[in-house]
mmCIF file of C-alpha atoms in Angstrom:
data_model
loop_
_atom_site.group_PDB
_atom_site.id
_atom_site.type_symbol
_atom_site.label_atom_id
_atom_site.label_comp_id
_atom_site.label_asym_id
_atom_site.label_seq_id
_atom_site.Cartn_x
_atom_site.Cartn_y
_atom_site.Cartn_z
ATOM 1 C CA MET A 244 -3.741 52.906 -38.920
ATOM 2 C CA PRO A 245 -4.396 49.461 -37.357
ATOM 3 C CA ALA A 246 -6.600 46.968 -39.250
ATOM 4 C CA THR A 247 -9.986 46.143 -37.787
ATOM 5 C CA GLU A 248 -10.893 42.546 -37.030
ATOM 6 C CA ALA A 249 -13.161 42.416 -40.084
ATOM 7 C CA GLU A 250 -10.317 43.629 -42.313
ATOM 8 C CA LYS A 251 -7.989 40.996 -40.843
ATOM 9 C CA GLN A 252 -10.562 38.218 -41.493
ATOM 10 C CA LYS A 253 -11.131 39.462 -45.079
ATOM 11 C CA SER A 254 -7.366 39.498 -45.714
ATOM 12 C CA HIS A 255 -6.998 36.029 -44.241
ATOM 13 C CA PHE A 256 -9.870 34.779 -46.396
ATOM 14 C CA VAL A 257 -8.368 36.229 -49.577
ATOM 15 C CA LYS A 258 -4.866 34.873 -48.881
ATOM 16 C CA ASN A 259 -6.312 31.416 -48.289
ATOM 17 C CA SER A 260 -8.534 31.393 -51.379
ATOM 18 C CA VAL A 261 -7.885 28.957 -54.193
ATOM 19 C CA LEU A 262 -7.908 31.811 -56.695
ATOM 20 C CA TYR A 263 -5.247 33.761 -54.878
ATOM 21 C CA LYS A 264 -3.088 30.643 -54.516
ATOM 22 C CA GLU A 265 -3.408 29.941 -58.214
ATOM 23 C CA PHE A 266 -2.462 33.568 -58.968
ATOM 24 C CA LEU A 267 0.674 33.210 -56.794
ATOM 25 C CA ALA A 268 1.641 29.911 -58.445
ATOM 26 C CA GLU A 269 1.199 31.364 -61.907
ATOM 27 C CA ARG A 270 3.171 34.475 -61.008
ATOM 28 C CA GLU A 271 6.001 32.320 -59.751
ATOM 29 C CA GLU A 272 6.160 30.445 -63.060
ATOM 30 C CA ILE A 273 6.177 33.718 -65.000
ATOM 31 C CA LEU A 274 9.049 35.001 -62.863
ATOM 32 C CA LYS A 275 11.015 31.743 -63.452
ATOM 33 C CA HIS A 276 10.347 32.155 -67.213
ATOM 34 C CA LYS A 277 11.529 35.791 -67.019
ATOM 35 C CA TRP A 278 14.740 34.720 -65.373
ATOM 36 C CA ILE A 279 15.433 31.927 -67.879
ATOM 37 C CA GLU A 280 14.682 34.023 -70.903
ATOM 38 C CA SER A 281 16.628 36.996 -69.494
ATOM 39 C CA GLU A 282 19.665 34.778 -69.026
ATOM 40 C CA LYS A 283 19.348 33.550 -72.632
ATOM 41 C CA ALA A 284 19.062 37.176 -73.869
ATOM 42 C CA GLY A 285 21.909 38.390 -71.695
ATOM 43 C CA LYS A 286 19.705 41.179 -70.355
ATOM 44 C CA ASP A 287 16.496 41.671 -68.388
ATOM 45 C CA ILE A 288 13.566 41.112 -70.793
ATOM 46 C CA GLY A 289 11.033 42.686 -68.447
ATOM 47 C CA PHE A 290 7.944 41.253 -66.788
ATOM 48 C CA GLU A 291 5.479 42.173 -69.562
ATOM 49 C CA LYS A 292 7.533 40.428 -72.259
ATOM 50 C CA ALA A 293 7.990 37.422 -70.054
ATOM 51 C CA LEU A 294 4.273 37.306 -69.196
ATOM 52 C CA LEU A 295 3.149 37.382 -72.826
ATOM 53 C CA ASP A 296 5.789 34.869 -73.920
ATOM 54 C CA TRP A 297 4.866 32.508 -71.049
ATOM 55 C CA ILE A 298 1.135 32.783 -71.787
ATOM 56 C CA VAL A 299 1.610 31.929 -75.482
ATOM 57 C CA LYS A 300 4.153 29.162 -74.952
ATOM 58 C CA HIS A 301 3.456 27.563 -71.593
ATOM 59 C CA ARG A 302 0.227 28.564 -69.807
ATOM 60 C CA SER A 303 -2.202 26.044 -71.308
ATOM 61 C CA ASN A 304 0.101 23.075 -70.576
ATOM 62 C CA TRP A 305 0.883 24.376 -67.082
ATOM 63 C CA ARG A 306 -2.829 24.809 -66.263
ATOM 64 C CA ALA A 307 -3.722 21.388 -67.636
ATOM 65 C CA LYS A 308 -0.996 19.847 -65.447
ATOM 66 C CA ARG A 309 -2.218 21.720 -62.378
ATOM 67 C CA LEU A 310 -5.780 20.627 -63.009
ATOM 68 C CA LYS A 311 -4.707 16.984 -63.411
ATOM 69 C CA GLU A 312 -2.668 17.130 -60.229
ATOM 70 C CA ALA A 313 -5.573 18.687 -58.318
ATOM 71 C CA ARG A 314 -8.058 16.003 -59.227
ATOM 72 C CA PRO A 315 -8.293 13.090 -56.881
ATOM 73 C CA GLU A 316 -7.209 9.795 -58.459
ATOM 74 C CA LYS A 317 -10.046 7.471 -59.317
ATOM 75 C CA VAL A 318 -9.858 4.163 -57.504
ATOM 76 C CA ALA A 319 -10.080 1.152 -59.787
ATOM 77 C CA SER A 320 -12.902 -1.237 -58.770
#
């Protein structure tokens, strides 16, 4: 079933939203963490375990860094 023009615009809007881009960036970090921790364990630890571990150990620092990078630098006067 082909998408209508309105559906295409809505999809385009969602994919370009800041929230969606942040979701994708966070998901990528979780998948990296899953890979690293799975290598250490010698087996696949699974997404849920990686997600919880990443949230507890890394999320707050990752978000703080992202916020700092997103802010425009203040120009000294």
